Amino acid sequence: MPRFPKNFVWGTATSAYQIEGGIAEGGRGASIWDTFSHRAGTILDGSNGDIAIDHYNLRDEDIDLMAEFGIKAYRFSIAWPRIFPQGVGNINDPGMAFYDKLVDKLLEKDIQPWVTLYHWDLPQALEDRGGWPNRDTVLYFVAYAEAVSKALGDRVKHWITHNEPWVFSYLGYYMGTHAPGEQDLWAAVRATHHALLSHGIAVPVIRSNSVAANVGITLNLAPIYPMTDSPADVMAARHHDGWLNRWFLDPLFRRGYPEDMMHLFGQYKPGIEDGDMAKIGTPIDFLGLNYYSAHYVRAVSSDENMLGFSALGPEDLENFGFELTEMGWPIVPDGMTDILIQVHEEYEPKSIIITENGAAFADAPVNNIVDDPRRVDYLRHHLEAVRVAIKNGVPVDGYFAWSFFDNFEWAEGYTKRFGLVYVDYEDDNKRIPKTSAAWYNRVIEANAIVD
Ligand code: FCB
């Protein structure tokens, strides 16, 4: 049985707003997701994260369950509005204490904590000051990173500044499908720049508070395939790659923003000030990569469409014979090998950690058992794709399955289940481990892909 490298990190991931609930507990302030989800028509099932899966109250039992299933590393995010209810000011001690206890509990169970500082729940008070399109948010984020790394940096050694800046910038400020629900391209482009800048400035701050820290950023990356070899489709794919991948990778790896994208954005350029690009290019210890699917792109006519709406939707993909998950995303394990090789060859990060990978399926308990063979297949094929990348010399050092639990899937509410553990929302958020949890446990124990 081919094994993964020694010391390969095996984990699972979650994020604060998706699981915690307890939105008014311990002095927590409001986040943009509280505001957004309470606005009519934003969330598919009309739900919100007020209770989510009640992890705020079930924290210790949840960690016990992770330990029972052999999880070695846990990637979770800190809710900024628990630490600074108004985004800035004095630390809210009960908020910090929640994570302090979480970290201690993880260490007691021999589970490595991997902290994500920003997984989309901006304090509403900071959105009221302009949110990510406002350059001041950069320094607010750095102050927040300083406070958290100071409090937890003696025990937490693995840090992720941001989760998927493309998603929170474009879905949040341009498409309007995520919080705060704006539809303004220029705001979105500025948001990407400020997110990257806040990352770059926070990296040395975290390092100064956390000795020998391992610090990175997580991007949602995907290979972009043109539908045909026509020059127009090839160009469209190149642009899409620029928008989703290169816009973030190029500056992080000290190349500045890609020129073709600066040109395409036209008047909507980020406000770059002297020294910004050097800060964004601060060396990182690892690149976090979230992979769910590949994109297939064809050329469309108008300029604006070039920025994102040229990717094929679920219906087209199904007609082309792709198998889709409940999200309508095509299952493309080879795409994971491709993007890993692409990133490795182009940018040579020292280390890549798969910080998320997983799939939503319509799971349902039968006699208290949740059998999810399609998720096991999905995970198996994607782990095989990771192995192929490693064989090709890509330094992949860890893998986090998304997610340990079913949870609040943003605009999809509770209608999409990504967990290795089923959550019965009708029955007090009861946890029922799925077949995939037991399978993943065996993978971790064997350090290899098992049947
Ligand atoms: C990613 C997010 C994560 C989860 C998965 C399905 O984009 O980082 O919170 O919603 O998608």
Coordinates of C-alpha atoms and ligand atoms in Angstrom, one line a residue:
M1 CA 0.0 0.0 0.0
P2 CA 1.7 3.3 -1.1
R3 CA 2.1 5.5 2.0
F4 CA 2.1 9.3 2.3
P5 CA 5.3 10.9 3.4
K6 CA 6.3 10.6 7.1
N7 CA 4.9 13.5 9.1
F8 CA 2.2 14.2 6.6
V9 CA -0.5 16.3 8.4
W10 CA -4.0 14.7 8.5
G11 CA -6.7 17.0 9.5
T12 CA -10.2 18.3 9.1
A13 CA -11.4 21.9 8.8
T14 CA -14.3 24.2 9.9
S15 CA -14.9 27.9 10.3
A16 CA -16.4 29.9 13.1
Y17 CA -19.6 31.3 11.6
Q18 CA -20.5 27.9 10.0
I19 CA -20.5 26.0 13.3
E20 CA -20.4 28.1 16.4
G21 CA -23.8 29.7 16.9
G22 CA -23.8 31.5 20.2
I23 CA -23.9 34.8 18.3
A24 CA -24.8 36.9 21.4
E25 CA -22.7 34.8 23.9
G26 CA -19.7 36.0 25.8
G27 CA -20.0 39.6 24.5
R28 CA -19.6 38.7 20.8
G29 CA -20.4 41.6 18.4
A30 CA -22.3 41.3 15.2
S31 CA -20.5 40.2 12.0
I32 CA -21.4 40.9 8.4
W33 CA -22.8 37.4 8.1
D34 CA -25.3 38.0 11.0
T35 CA -26.5 41.1 9.1
F36 CA -26.5 39.4 5.7
S37 CA -28.2 36.2 6.7
H38 CA -31.0 38.0 8.4
R39 CA -31.8 40.0 5.3
A40 CA -34.7 38.4 3.4
G41 CA -33.8 36.4 0.3
T42 CA -30.1 36.0 0.9
I43 CA -29.9 32.4 2.2
L44 CA -31.5 29.5 0.2
D45 CA -33.4 28.1 3.1
G46 CA -34.0 31.4 4.9
S47 CA -31.7 30.2 7.7
N48 CA -28.7 31.9 9.5
G49 CA -25.9 31.0 11.8
D50 CA -27.6 32.1 15.0
I51 CA -27.3 28.6 16.4
A52 CA -25.5 26.8 13.6
I53 CA -24.4 23.4 14.9
D54 CA -24.1 24.9 18.5
H55 CA -20.4 24.2 18.6
Y56 CA -20.1 27.2 21.0
N57 CA -21.8 25.0 23.6
L58 CA -20.6 21.6 22.4
R59 CA -17.0 22.5 21.9
D60 CA -15.5 19.9 24.2
E61 CA -17.6 17.0 23.1
D62 CA -16.9 18.0 19.5
I63 CA -13.1 17.7 20.1
D64 CA -13.6 14.4 21.9
L65 CA -15.4 13.1 18.8
M66 CA -12.5 14.3 16.6
A67 CA -10.0 12.5 18.8
E68 CA -12.2 9.4 18.7
F69 CA -11.9 9.4 14.9
G70 CA -8.1 9.8 15.0
I71 CA -8.0 13.4 13.6
K72 CA -4.4 14.7 14.1
A73 CA -4.9 18.4 13.1
Y74 CA -7.8 20.7 13.3
R75 CA -8.2 23.8 11.2
F76 CA -10.7 26.2 12.7
S77 CA -11.2 30.0 12.5
I78 CA -11.4 32.7 15.1
A79 CA -14.5 34.9 15.0
W80 CA -13.1 38.4 14.9
P81 CA -16.2 39.9 16.5
R82 CA -15.7 37.6 19.6
I83 CA -12.2 39.2 20.1
F84 CA -13.1 42.8 19.1
P85 CA -16.9 43.1 19.2
Q86 CA -16.6 46.5 17.4
G87 CA -13.7 45.4 15.3
V88 CA -11.1 47.5 17.1
G89 CA -10.6 48.6 20.7
N90 CA -10.1 46.5 23.8
I91 CA -10.0 42.7 23.7
N92 CA -13.2 41.0 24.8
D93 CA -11.8 38.5 27.3
P94 CA -14.6 36.0 27.3
G95 CA -14.3 35.8 23.5
M96 CA -10.6 35.1 23.7
A97 CA -11.2 32.6 26.5
F98 CA -13.4 30.5 24.2
Y99 CA -10.4 29.9 21.9
D100 CA -7.9 29.6 24.7
K101 CA -9.9 26.7 26.1
L102 CA -10.4 25.2 22.6
V103 CA -6.6 25.3 22.0
D104 CA -5.9 23.7 25.4
K105 CA -8.5 21.0 24.8
L106 CA -7.0 20.2 21.3
L107 CA -3.5 19.9 22.7
E108 CA -4.8 17.7 25.6
K109 CA -6.2 15.4 22.8
D110 CA -3.0 15.5 20.8
I111 CA -4.6 17.4 18.0
Q112 CA -2.6 20.2 16.3
P113 CA -4.4 23.5 16.2
W114 CA -4.3 25.3 12.8
V115 CA -5.8 28.7 13.2
T116 CA -7.4 30.7 10.4
L117 CA -7.7 34.4 11.4
Y118 CA -10.2 35.5 8.8
H119 CA -12.9 33.2 7.5
W120 CA -15.3 35.8 6.3
D121 CA -17.0 37.1 9.5
L122 CA -15.9 40.7 9.5
P123 CA -17.2 42.7 12.4
Q124 CA -20.3 44.6 11.2
A125 CA -18.8 47.8 12.8
L126 CA -15.9 47.6 10.4
E127 CA -18.2 47.1 7.4
D128 CA -20.0 50.2 8.6
R129 CA -16.7 52.0 8.1
G130 CA -16.3 50.7 4.6
G131 CA -15.3 47.0 5.0
W132 CA -12.5 45.5 2.9
P133 CA -12.7 48.1 0.2
N134 CA -11.6 50.6 2.8
R135 CA -7.8 50.6 3.2
D136 CA -8.1 51.2 7.0
T137 CA -9.3 47.6 7.4
V138 CA -5.8 46.5 6.7
L139 CA -4.5 47.9 9.9
Y140 CA -7.6 46.8 11.9
F141 CA -6.8 43.3 10.7
V142 CA -3.2 43.5 11.7
A143 CA -4.2 44.7 15.2
Y144 CA -6.5 41.7 15.4
A145 CA -3.8 39.3 14.2
E146 CA -1.5 40.8 16.8
A147 CA -4.0 40.3 19.6
V148 CA -4.8 36.7 18.7
S149 CA -1.2 35.6 18.0
K150 CA -0.1 37.2 21.3
A151 CA -2.8 35.3 23.3
L152 CA -2.5 31.9 21.6
G153 CA 1.0 32.0 20.0
D154 CA 2.6 30.1 22.8
R155 CA 0.6 27.0 21.9
V156 CA -0.6 27.6 18.3
K157 CA 2.2 27.1 15.8
H158 CA 0.2 27.0 12.5
W159 CA -1.4 30.1 11.2
I160 CA -3.5 31.0 8.2
T161 CA -4.1 34.7 7.7
H162 CA -7.0 34.6 5.2
N163 CA -9.3 32.1 3.8
E164 CA -10.1 32.5 0.1
P165 CA -9.8 36.3 -0.5
W166 CA -11.2 35.7 -4.0
V167 CA -14.4 34.4 -2.6
F168 CA -15.0 37.1 0.1
S169 CA -14.0 39.9 -2.3
Y170 CA -15.9 38.9 -5.4
L171 CA -18.9 37.1 -3.9
G172 CA -19.2 39.6 -1.1
Y173 CA -18.6 42.9 -3.0
Y174 CA -19.2 42.2 -6.7
M175 CA -21.7 39.3 -7.1
G176 CA -23.5 40.2 -3.9
T177 CA -24.2 36.5 -3.1
H178 CA -22.2 36.6 0.1
A179 CA -21.9 39.1 2.9
P180 CA -22.0 42.1 2.8
G181 CA -23.9 41.6 -0.5
E182 CA -22.5 44.5 -2.5
Q183 CA -22.4 44.7 -6.3
D184 CA -19.5 46.9 -7.2
L185 CA -16.5 45.6 -9.2
W186 CA -14.2 48.3 -8.1
A187 CA -15.0 47.7 -4.4
A188 CA -14.2 44.0 -5.0
V189 CA -10.8 44.7 -6.6
R190 CA -9.8 47.0 -3.8
A191 CA -10.9 44.4 -1.3
T192 CA -8.6 41.8 -2.9
H193 CA -5.7 44.3 -2.6
H194 CA -6.4 45.1 1.0
A195 CA -6.8 41.5 2.0
L196 CA -3.5 40.6 0.4
L197 CA -1.8 43.6 2.0
S198 CA -3.2 42.9 5.5
H199 CA -1.9 39.3 5.1
G200 CA 1.6 40.5 4.2
I201 CA 1.8 42.9 7.1
A202 CA 0.4 40.4 9.5
V203 CA 2.9 37.6 8.7
P204 CA 5.9 39.1 10.6
V205 CA 3.6 40.2 13.5
I206 CA 2.4 36.6 13.9
R207 CA 6.0 35.4 13.8
S208 CA 7.0 37.8 16.5
N209 CA 4.3 36.5 18.8
S210 CA 4.6 32.8 18.0
V211 CA 8.1 31.4 18.1
A212 CA 8.9 29.1 15.1
A213 CA 5.4 29.7 13.7
N214 CA 4.4 28.2 10.4
V215 CA 2.5 31.0 8.6
G216 CA 0.6 30.9 5.3
I217 CA -2.5 32.0 3.5
T218 CA -5.3 29.9 1.9
L219 CA -6.4 30.4 -1.7
N220 CA -9.2 28.8 -3.6
L221 CA -7.4 27.7 -6.7
A222 CA -8.6 25.7 -9.7
P223 CA -7.3 24.7 -13.1
I224 CA -9.1 26.5 -15.9
Y225 CA -9.7 24.4 -19.0
P226 CA -10.8 26.0 -22.3
M227 CA -13.8 24.1 -23.8
T228 CA -12.1 24.0 -27.2
D229 CA -8.7 24.8 -28.7
S230 CA -10.1 27.9 -30.4
P231 CA -8.0 31.0 -29.7
A232 CA -11.0 32.7 -28.2
D233 CA -11.7 29.9 -25.7
V234 CA -8.0 29.7 -24.9
M235 CA -7.9 33.4 -24.2
A236 CA -11.0 33.3 -22.1
A237 CA -9.5 30.5 -20.0
R238 CA -6.3 32.5 -19.6
H239 CA -8.3 35.5 -18.3
H240 CA -10.3 33.3 -15.9
D241 CA -7.0 31.9 -14.6
G242 CA -5.8 35.5 -14.2
W243 CA -8.9 36.5 -12.3
L244 CA -9.0 33.5 -10.0
N245 CA -5.5 32.2 -9.6
R246 CA -2.7 34.5 -10.9
W247 CA -4.2 37.7 -9.3
F248 CA -3.4 36.2 -5.9
L249 CA -0.4 34.0 -6.6
D250 CA 1.6 36.5 -8.6
P251 CA 1.8 39.2 -5.9
L252 CA 2.2 36.7 -3.1
F253 CA 5.2 35.3 -5.0
R254 CA 6.7 38.7 -5.6
R255 CA 5.7 39.3 -9.2
G256 CA 3.2 42.1 -8.7
Y257 CA -0.3 41.9 -10.2
P258 CA -0.5 40.3 -13.6
E259 CA -0.4 42.9 -16.3
D260 CA -3.2 41.3 -18.4
M261 CA -5.5 41.6 -15.5
M262 CA -4.6 45.1 -14.6
H263 CA -5.4 45.9 -18.2
L264 CA -8.8 44.0 -18.1
F265 CA -9.8 45.7 -14.9
G266 CA -9.4 49.0 -16.7
Q267 CA -10.5 51.9 -14.5
Y268 CA -11.2 49.5 -11.6
K269 CA -7.6 49.2 -10.3
P270 CA -6.7 48.7 -6.7
G271 CA -5.1 51.7 -5.0
I272 CA -1.5 50.5 -4.8
E273 CA 0.8 52.6 -2.6
D274 CA 4.5 52.6 -2.4
G275 CA 5.8 49.5 -0.6
D276 CA 2.5 47.6 -0.9
M277 CA 3.8 45.0 -3.3
A278 CA 6.9 44.2 -1.2
K279 CA 4.8 43.7 1.8
I280 CA 2.4 41.4 0.0
G281 CA 5.4 39.4 -1.2
T282 CA 6.6 38.7 2.4
P283 CA 7.8 35.1 2.3
I284 CA 5.4 32.5 3.7
D285 CA 6.0 29.1 5.1
F286 CA 3.3 27.4 3.2
L287 CA 0.6 28.0 0.7
G288 CA -2.8 26.8 1.8
L289 CA -4.8 25.4 -1.2
N290 CA -8.5 24.7 -1.2
Y291 CA -9.6 22.5 -4.0
Y292 CA -13.2 21.4 -4.8
S293 CA -13.5 21.4 -8.6
A294 CA -12.1 22.5 -12.0
H295 CA -13.5 25.3 -14.2
Y296 CA -14.4 24.9 -17.9
V297 CA -14.5 28.1 -19.8
R298 CA -15.6 29.3 -23.2
A299 CA -15.4 32.7 -24.7
V300 CA -18.2 35.2 -24.3
S301 CA -18.7 38.4 -26.1
S302 CA -18.7 41.3 -23.6
D303 CA -15.8 42.5 -21.6
E304 CA -17.6 42.3 -18.3
N305 CA -18.5 38.7 -18.9
M306 CA -14.9 37.9 -19.4
L307 CA -14.6 38.5 -15.6
G308 CA -16.2 35.4 -14.5
F309 CA -19.4 34.4 -16.3
S310 CA -17.7 32.4 -19.0
A311 CA -17.4 29.3 -16.9
L312 CA -19.8 26.5 -17.7
G313 CA -22.7 26.0 -15.3
P314 CA -24.0 22.7 -13.9
E315 CA -26.5 22.0 -16.7
D316 CA -23.9 22.3 -19.4
L317 CA -21.5 20.2 -17.4
E318 CA -24.0 17.5 -16.9
N319 CA -24.7 17.5 -20.6
F320 CA -21.0 17.0 -21.2
G321 CA -21.2 13.9 -18.9
F322 CA -19.6 15.2 -15.7
E323 CA -20.7 13.8 -12.4
L324 CA -21.8 16.7 -10.1
T325 CA -22.0 17.0 -6.3
E326 CA -25.0 18.6 -4.6
M327 CA -23.3 22.0 -5.1
G328 CA -23.5 21.4 -8.8
W329 CA -19.7 21.2 -9.0
P330 CA -18.2 18.7 -11.4
I331 CA -16.1 16.0 -9.8
V332 CA -12.6 16.4 -11.3
P333 CA -9.9 14.7 -9.2
D334 CA -7.2 15.1 -12.0
G335 CA -7.8 18.8 -11.8
M336 CA -6.3 18.7 -8.3
T337 CA -3.1 17.1 -9.6
D338 CA -3.0 19.7 -12.5
I339 CA -3.4 22.8 -10.2
L340 CA -0.8 21.4 -7.8
I341 CA 1.7 20.9 -10.5
Q342 CA 0.8 24.3 -12.1
V343 CA 1.4 26.1 -8.8
H344 CA 4.6 24.2 -8.0
E345 CA 6.2 24.7 -11.5
E346 CA 5.2 28.4 -11.7
Y347 CA 5.8 29.6 -8.1
E348 CA 7.7 26.9 -6.2
P349 CA 6.1 27.4 -2.8
K350 CA 8.2 25.7 -0.1
S351 CA 5.3 23.7 1.1
I352 CA 1.6 23.3 0.1
I353 CA -1.1 22.3 2.5
I354 CA -4.5 21.2 1.2
T355 CA -6.5 23.3 3.7
E356 CA -9.9 22.1 2.3
N357 CA -11.2 19.4 0.0
G358 CA -14.5 17.7 0.2
A359 CA -18.0 17.3 -1.3
A360 CA -21.7 17.8 -0.5
F361 CA -24.1 14.9 -1.0
A362 CA -27.7 14.4 0.1
D363 CA -26.9 12.3 3.2
A364 CA -29.7 11.0 5.3
P365 CA -29.7 8.7 8.3
V366 CA -31.3 5.3 8.0
N367 CA -31.8 3.6 11.5
N368 CA -29.3 6.1 12.9
I369 CA -26.6 5.2 10.3
V370 CA -25.4 7.5 7.6
D371 CA -23.7 5.7 4.8
D372 CA -22.0 8.1 2.3
P373 CA -20.1 6.0 -0.2
R374 CA -20.0 8.8 -2.7
R375 CA -18.1 11.0 -0.3
V376 CA -15.6 8.2 0.4
D377 CA -15.1 7.8 -3.3
Y378 CA -14.6 11.6 -3.7
L379 CA -12.1 11.7 -0.9
R380 CA -10.3 8.6 -2.1
H381 CA -9.9 9.9 -5.7
H382 CA -8.7 13.3 -4.5
L383 CA -6.2 11.8 -2.2
E384 CA -5.0 9.7 -5.1
A385 CA -4.6 13.0 -7.1
V386 CA -2.5 14.4 -4.2
R387 CA -0.3 11.3 -4.3
V388 CA 0.3 11.7 -8.0
A389 CA 1.3 15.3 -7.4
I390 CA 3.7 14.3 -4.6
K391 CA 5.2 11.7 -6.9
N392 CA 5.8 14.5 -9.4
G393 CA 7.8 16.4 -6.8
V394 CA 5.1 18.8 -5.5
P395 CA 5.8 19.4 -1.8
V396 CA 2.3 18.7 -0.4
D397 CA 2.7 18.3 3.4
G398 CA -0.8 18.0 4.7
Y399 CA -4.5 17.5 3.9
F400 CA -7.6 18.8 5.7
A401 CA -11.0 17.3 4.8
W402 CA -13.8 19.9 4.6
S403 CA -15.5 19.4 6.9
F404 CA -15.6 17.4 10.1
F405 CA -19.3 18.4 10.6
D406 CA -22.2 19.3 8.4
N407 CA -22.7 23.0 8.9
F408 CA -24.1 26.3 7.6
E409 CA -23.0 26.4 4.0
W410 CA -23.2 30.2 3.5
A411 CA -25.8 31.2 0.9
E412 CA -26.9 27.6 0.7
G413 CA -27.8 27.5 4.4
Y414 CA -28.2 24.0 5.8
T415 CA -29.2 22.5 2.5
K416 CA -25.7 21.2 1.7
R417 CA -23.9 18.6 3.8
F418 CA -20.1 18.5 3.6
G419 CA -19.4 16.7 6.9
L420 CA -17.8 13.4 7.8
V421 CA -20.2 13.7 10.7
Y422 CA -23.9 14.2 10.1
V423 CA -25.7 16.8 12.2
D424 CA -29.4 16.3 12.9
Y425 CA -30.7 19.8 12.9
E426 CA -34.1 18.5 13.9
D427 CA -32.9 16.6 16.9
D428 CA -30.8 19.0 19.1
N429 CA -27.9 19.1 16.6
K430 CA -27.1 15.5 17.4
R431 CA -23.9 14.3 15.8
I432 CA -23.9 11.0 13.8
P433 CA -20.5 10.0 12.3
K434 CA -20.9 8.9 8.7
T435 CA -19.1 6.0 7.1
S436 CA -16.6 8.5 5.7
A437 CA -15.5 9.4 9.2
A438 CA -14.6 5.8 9.9
W439 CA -12.9 5.5 6.5
Y440 CA -10.9 8.7 7.0
N441 CA -9.8 7.4 10.4
R442 CA -8.4 4.3 8.8
V443 CA -6.6 6.4 6.2
I444 CA -5.0 8.4 8.9
E445 CA -3.9 5.3 10.9
A446 CA -2.4 3.7 7.8
N447 CA -1.0 7.0 6.5
A448 CA -2.2 5.6 3.1
I449 CA -5.3 5.4 1.0
V450 CA -7.2 2.4 2.3
D451 CA -10.2 0.6 0.7
Ligands
FCB1 C1 -15.1 27.0 0.7 C2 -15.2 27.7 2.1 C3 -15.7 26.9 3.2 C4 -16.8 26.0 2.7 C5 -16.5 25.3 1.4 C6 -17.5 24.3 0.9 O1 -15.1 28.0 -0.3 O2 -13.9 28.1 2.5 O3 -16.1 27.7 4.2 O4 -18.0 26.7 2.6 O5 -16.1 26.2 0.4

